[in-house]
Amino acid sequence: MTQQHTHIALVTGATDGIGKEVARQLALQEVHVIIGARNPEKGEAVVQAFKEKGLEMDLVQLDITVEKSVEAAAAELERRYGRLDILVNNAGIALDRGPLSEMPIEDFIATYETNVFGTFRSTQAFLPLLRRSERGRIVNVSSSLGSLLSMTDETSKYYHVLLPAYASSKAALNVLTVHFARELKDQGIKVNAVEPGLTATRAVKLEGAHPVEVGAEAPVRYALIDDDGPTGGFFDRFGAHKW
């Protein structure tokens, strides 16, 4: 066990897309980053690629939908570091296809299993390590699709985006954010939900999407906020986001 690192961060779902870029940007800020990866071979390839660029990274096998995997990851980080300063809950999926009335309930359940229950499971598991930090931070990567105001505002660019399982899972994630923030406020742990914006990734190829470097800005910013920073909020790279 060692505590020589200034800050230790775990990023879930960090082998691709926004999570991978969040990991890179945190490492550039001299944070020791742990890549959480379902597939350890893919995770190791990402870690080695970053190390070749001079960025300090580590790997832990982590599938947030599997309780034993989460428990094993928490035990491994306990053994290696004895604490955790930053948890970025980035892992998420979107399985929506077709209208809600025809969507298989299995897809709805699977979406919640990752985006809500998985995030809840991992947050609970890593809280003992976060409580040992002098400045614990939890960032939940959410979405404007989880904003009821965005979903009901006909002028919103998200109004006609019909991803009900994904959207409702992110709304649920926002509620979890508020409740965790309230519970942990007096323990010095800040918990915020962050919207990366429409980001171009391997899975998202839409006109107007910004690059992952931009999408990662807000998650990184709120992972590194000072002690006088906010908690229990919903933010994007421009500031407070409507609920």
Short mmCIF file of C-alpha atoms in Angstrom, two decimals:
data_model
loop_
_atom_site.label_atom_id
_atom_site.label_comp_id
_atom_site.label_asym_id
_atom_site.label_seq_id
_atom_site.Cartn_x
_atom_site.Cartn_y
_atom_site.Cartn_z
CA MET A 1 0.00 0.00 0.00
CA THR A 2 1.26 3.48 -0.85
CA GLN A 3 -0.07 7.00 -0.44
CA GLN A 4 2.73 8.84 -2.20
CA HIS A 5 0.51 10.15 -4.99
CA THR A 6 -0.95 13.64 -4.63
CA HIS A 7 -4.34 12.55 -5.97
CA ILE A 8 -5.61 9.10 -6.95
CA ALA A 9 -8.53 8.83 -9.37
CA LEU A 10 -10.58 5.93 -10.66
CA VAL A 11 -12.40 6.42 -13.96
CA THR A 12 -14.95 3.76 -14.87
CA GLY A 13 -15.56 2.90 -18.51
CA ALA A 14 -12.22 4.47 -19.38
CA THR A 15 -11.00 2.39 -22.31
CA ASP A 16 -12.76 4.51 -24.92
CA GLY A 17 -14.53 7.78 -25.63
CA ILE A 18 -15.10 10.36 -22.93
CA GLY A 19 -13.82 8.17 -20.10
CA LYS A 20 -10.51 7.59 -21.82
CA GLU A 21 -10.09 11.31 -22.47
CA VAL A 22 -11.04 12.17 -18.88
CA ALA A 23 -8.31 9.79 -17.75
CA ARG A 24 -5.79 11.45 -20.05
CA GLN A 25 -6.64 14.98 -18.94
CA LEU A 26 -6.52 14.04 -15.26
CA ALA A 27 -3.11 12.43 -15.77
CA LEU A 28 -1.90 15.66 -17.38
CA GLN A 29 -2.80 17.35 -14.08
CA GLU A 30 -0.43 14.93 -12.30
CA VAL A 31 -3.27 12.81 -10.96
CA HIS A 32 -2.49 9.10 -10.67
CA VAL A 33 -5.27 7.59 -12.76
CA ILE A 34 -6.66 4.08 -12.49
CA ILE A 35 -8.42 2.86 -15.61
CA GLY A 36 -11.50 0.82 -14.76
CA ALA A 37 -12.03 -1.69 -17.55
CA ARG A 38 -14.40 -4.61 -18.06
CA ASN A 39 -11.94 -6.13 -20.52
CA PRO A 40 -8.49 -6.24 -18.87
CA GLU A 41 -6.68 -6.84 -22.17
CA LYS A 42 -8.22 -3.73 -23.70
CA GLY A 43 -7.55 -1.82 -20.51
CA GLU A 44 -3.91 -2.85 -20.45
CA ALA A 45 -3.47 -1.69 -24.05
CA VAL A 46 -4.88 1.73 -23.12
CA VAL A 47 -2.65 1.99 -20.04
CA GLN A 48 0.47 1.07 -22.02
CA ALA A 49 -0.36 3.57 -24.76
CA PHE A 50 -0.68 6.33 -22.17
CA LYS A 51 2.53 5.30 -20.41
CA GLU A 52 4.39 5.53 -23.71
CA LYS A 53 3.31 9.18 -23.77
CA GLY A 54 4.66 9.74 -20.28
CA LEU A 55 1.33 9.61 -18.45
CA GLU A 56 1.14 7.65 -15.21
CA MET A 57 -1.74 5.17 -15.30
CA ASP A 58 -2.78 1.95 -13.66
CA LEU A 59 -5.47 -0.65 -14.37
CA VAL A 60 -8.14 -2.46 -12.42
CA GLN A 61 -10.59 -4.96 -13.87
CA LEU A 62 -14.05 -3.57 -13.17
CA ASP A 63 -17.50 -4.46 -14.42
CA ILE A 64 -19.91 -2.26 -12.48
CA THR A 65 -22.83 -4.58 -13.28
CA VAL A 66 -21.20 -7.48 -11.39
CA GLU A 67 -21.09 -7.20 -7.61
CA LYS A 68 -18.09 -9.52 -7.19
CA SER A 69 -16.12 -7.54 -9.77
CA VAL A 70 -16.81 -4.28 -7.95
CA GLU A 71 -15.93 -5.81 -4.59
CA ALA A 72 -12.68 -7.20 -5.99
CA ALA A 73 -11.75 -3.84 -7.51
CA ALA A 74 -12.39 -2.04 -4.23
CA ALA A 75 -10.26 -4.59 -2.37
CA GLU A 76 -7.48 -4.21 -4.93
CA LEU A 77 -7.41 -0.41 -4.62
CA GLU A 78 -7.43 -0.78 -0.84
CA ARG A 79 -4.38 -3.02 -1.11
CA ARG A 80 -2.51 -0.79 -3.55
CA TYR A 81 -3.31 2.70 -2.28
CA GLY A 82 -5.38 2.63 0.89
CA ARG A 83 -7.51 5.51 -0.30
CA LEU A 84 -9.23 7.09 -3.31
CA ASP A 85 -9.51 10.82 -3.96
CA ILE A 86 -11.60 10.96 -7.13
CA LEU A 87 -14.25 8.65 -8.53
CA VAL A 88 -15.51 9.42 -12.03
CA ASN A 89 -18.58 7.31 -12.72
CA ASN A 90 -18.39 7.37 -16.50
CA ALA A 91 -19.42 3.85 -17.52
CA GLY A 92 -22.77 3.88 -19.29
CA ILE A 93 -24.73 2.39 -22.17
CA ALA A 94 -27.57 3.36 -24.50
CA LEU A 95 -29.65 0.55 -25.99
CA ASP A 96 -32.72 2.48 -27.17
CA ARG A 97 -34.06 1.41 -30.56
CA GLY A 98 -37.45 2.38 -31.92
CA PRO A 99 -40.45 3.77 -29.99
CA LEU A 100 -40.84 3.24 -26.26
CA SER A 101 -44.05 1.27 -26.77
CA GLU A 102 -42.09 -1.37 -28.70
CA MET A 103 -38.87 -1.40 -26.69
CA PRO A 104 -37.98 -4.77 -25.15
CA ILE A 105 -38.08 -4.47 -21.38
CA GLU A 106 -34.79 -6.40 -21.28
CA ASP A 107 -33.06 -3.44 -22.95
CA PHE A 108 -34.63 -1.05 -20.46
CA ILE A 109 -33.49 -3.19 -17.54
CA ALA A 110 -29.97 -3.55 -18.97
CA THR A 111 -29.70 0.22 -19.37
CA TYR A 112 -30.60 0.77 -15.73
CA GLU A 113 -28.34 -2.06 -14.60
CA THR A 114 -25.32 -0.14 -15.89
CA ASN A 115 -26.31 3.52 -15.75
CA VAL A 116 -28.11 3.50 -12.39
CA PHE A 117 -27.57 0.33 -10.37
CA GLY A 118 -23.98 -0.11 -11.53
CA THR A 119 -23.08 3.46 -10.65
CA PHE A 120 -24.86 3.09 -7.30
CA ARG A 121 -23.01 -0.17 -6.64
CA SER A 122 -19.58 1.25 -7.45
CA THR A 123 -20.16 4.45 -5.49
CA GLN A 124 -21.10 2.47 -2.38
CA ALA A 125 -18.13 0.14 -2.80
CA PHE A 126 -15.53 2.89 -3.16
CA LEU A 127 -16.93 5.20 -0.49
CA PRO A 128 -14.80 3.72 2.31
CA LEU A 129 -11.69 4.65 0.29
CA LEU A 130 -13.05 8.09 -0.58
CA ARG A 131 -13.73 8.76 3.10
CA ARG A 132 -9.99 8.39 3.73
CA SER A 133 -9.21 11.19 1.31
CA GLU A 134 -8.64 14.75 2.45
CA ARG A 135 -10.72 15.93 -0.52
CA GLY A 136 -12.99 13.24 -1.91
CA ARG A 137 -14.71 13.98 -5.20
CA ILE A 138 -17.37 12.01 -7.08
CA VAL A 139 -18.34 12.96 -10.62
CA ASN A 140 -21.33 11.27 -12.23
CA VAL A 141 -21.26 11.63 -16.00
CA SER A 142 -24.86 12.48 -16.85
CA SER A 143 -26.63 13.98 -19.86
CA SER A 144 -28.97 16.79 -20.88
CA LEU A 145 -31.33 13.96 -21.77
CA GLY A 146 -31.69 13.42 -18.02
CA SER A 147 -32.97 16.97 -17.58
CA LEU A 148 -36.76 17.15 -17.34
CA LEU A 149 -36.63 20.78 -18.43
CA SER A 150 -34.70 19.83 -21.57
CA MET A 151 -37.10 16.98 -22.29
CA THR A 152 -40.21 19.18 -21.97
CA ASP A 153 -38.92 22.35 -23.63
CA GLU A 154 -39.94 22.29 -27.29
CA THR A 155 -37.16 24.77 -28.10
CA SER A 156 -34.50 22.46 -26.67
CA LYS A 157 -32.28 20.63 -29.14
CA TYR A 158 -32.86 17.52 -27.03
CA TYR A 159 -36.67 17.66 -27.18
CA HIS A 160 -36.89 15.38 -30.21
CA VAL A 161 -34.14 12.98 -29.11
CA LEU A 162 -36.13 9.86 -28.27
CA LEU A 163 -33.97 7.69 -26.03
CA PRO A 164 -36.37 7.05 -23.13
CA ALA A 165 -34.44 4.29 -21.37
CA TYR A 166 -31.16 6.18 -21.52
CA ALA A 167 -32.76 9.54 -20.67
CA SER A 168 -34.70 8.23 -17.68
CA SER A 169 -31.61 6.41 -16.40
CA LYS A 170 -29.69 9.68 -16.44
CA ALA A 171 -32.56 11.43 -14.64
CA ALA A 172 -32.32 8.72 -11.99
CA LEU A 173 -28.56 9.24 -11.84
CA ASN A 174 -29.12 12.94 -11.19
CA VAL A 175 -31.37 12.09 -8.24
CA LEU A 176 -28.72 9.73 -6.86
CA THR A 177 -26.22 12.58 -7.18
CA VAL A 178 -28.35 14.88 -5.05
CA HIS A 179 -28.88 12.30 -2.33
CA PHE A 180 -25.24 11.21 -2.15
CA ALA A 181 -24.19 14.88 -2.03
CA ARG A 182 -26.50 15.55 0.90
CA GLU A 183 -25.31 12.51 2.82
CA LEU A 184 -21.61 13.15 2.24
CA LYS A 185 -21.53 16.94 2.53
CA ASP A 186 -20.37 16.99 6.14
CA GLN A 187 -17.71 14.40 5.34
CA GLY A 188 -15.96 16.70 2.88
CA ILE A 189 -16.87 14.63 -0.18
CA LYS A 190 -18.30 16.61 -3.09
CA VAL A 191 -20.68 14.87 -5.49
CA ASN A 192 -21.78 16.43 -8.77
CA ALA A 193 -23.45 15.37 -11.99
CA VAL A 194 -21.80 16.60 -15.16
CA GLU A 195 -23.06 16.83 -18.73
CA PRO A 196 -20.22 16.43 -21.27
CA GLY A 197 -22.40 17.67 -24.13
CA LEU A 198 -22.92 16.05 -27.51
CA THR A 199 -19.55 14.41 -27.97
CA ALA A 200 -18.18 12.61 -31.01
CA THR A 201 -17.14 9.10 -30.01
CA ARG A 202 -16.99 5.75 -31.73
CA ALA A 203 -20.65 5.25 -30.79
CA VAL A 204 -21.81 8.82 -31.50
CA LYS A 205 -21.33 10.26 -34.96
CA LEU A 206 -23.77 13.17 -35.18
CA GLU A 207 -23.50 16.53 -36.88
CA GLY A 208 -22.50 19.23 -34.43
CA ALA A 209 -20.86 16.85 -31.95
CA HIS A 210 -17.71 18.26 -30.39
CA PRO A 211 -14.50 16.24 -29.93
CA VAL A 212 -13.83 14.18 -26.80
CA GLU A 213 -11.26 16.74 -25.66
CA VAL A 214 -14.13 19.19 -25.19
CA GLY A 215 -16.51 16.59 -23.77
CA ALA A 216 -14.02 15.72 -21.04
CA GLU A 217 -13.56 19.31 -19.88
CA ALA A 218 -16.45 19.46 -17.41
CA PRO A 219 -15.91 16.04 -15.80
CA VAL A 220 -12.25 16.90 -15.23
CA ARG A 221 -13.04 20.36 -13.88
CA TYR A 222 -15.47 19.04 -11.27
CA ALA A 223 -13.17 16.17 -10.35
CA LEU A 224 -10.57 18.77 -9.39
CA ILE A 225 -12.74 21.44 -7.73
CA ASP A 226 -11.42 23.16 -4.63
CA ASP A 227 -12.90 22.79 -1.18
CA ASP A 228 -15.07 25.86 -1.72
CA GLY A 229 -16.55 24.37 -4.90
CA PRO A 230 -20.15 23.19 -5.30
CA THR A 231 -21.72 19.88 -4.39
CA GLY A 232 -25.06 18.37 -5.32
CA GLY A 233 -25.23 20.24 -8.61
CA PHE A 234 -25.68 19.51 -12.31
CA PHE A 235 -23.14 21.19 -14.56
CA ASP A 236 -21.81 21.40 -18.09
CA ARG A 237 -18.67 23.12 -19.35
CA PHE A 238 -20.45 26.48 -19.25
CA GLY A 239 -21.61 26.23 -15.64
CA ALA A 240 -24.84 25.23 -13.92
CA HIS A 241 -27.18 23.08 -16.04
CA LYS A 242 -30.96 23.10 -15.72
CA TRP A 243 -32.44 20.08 -13.98
#
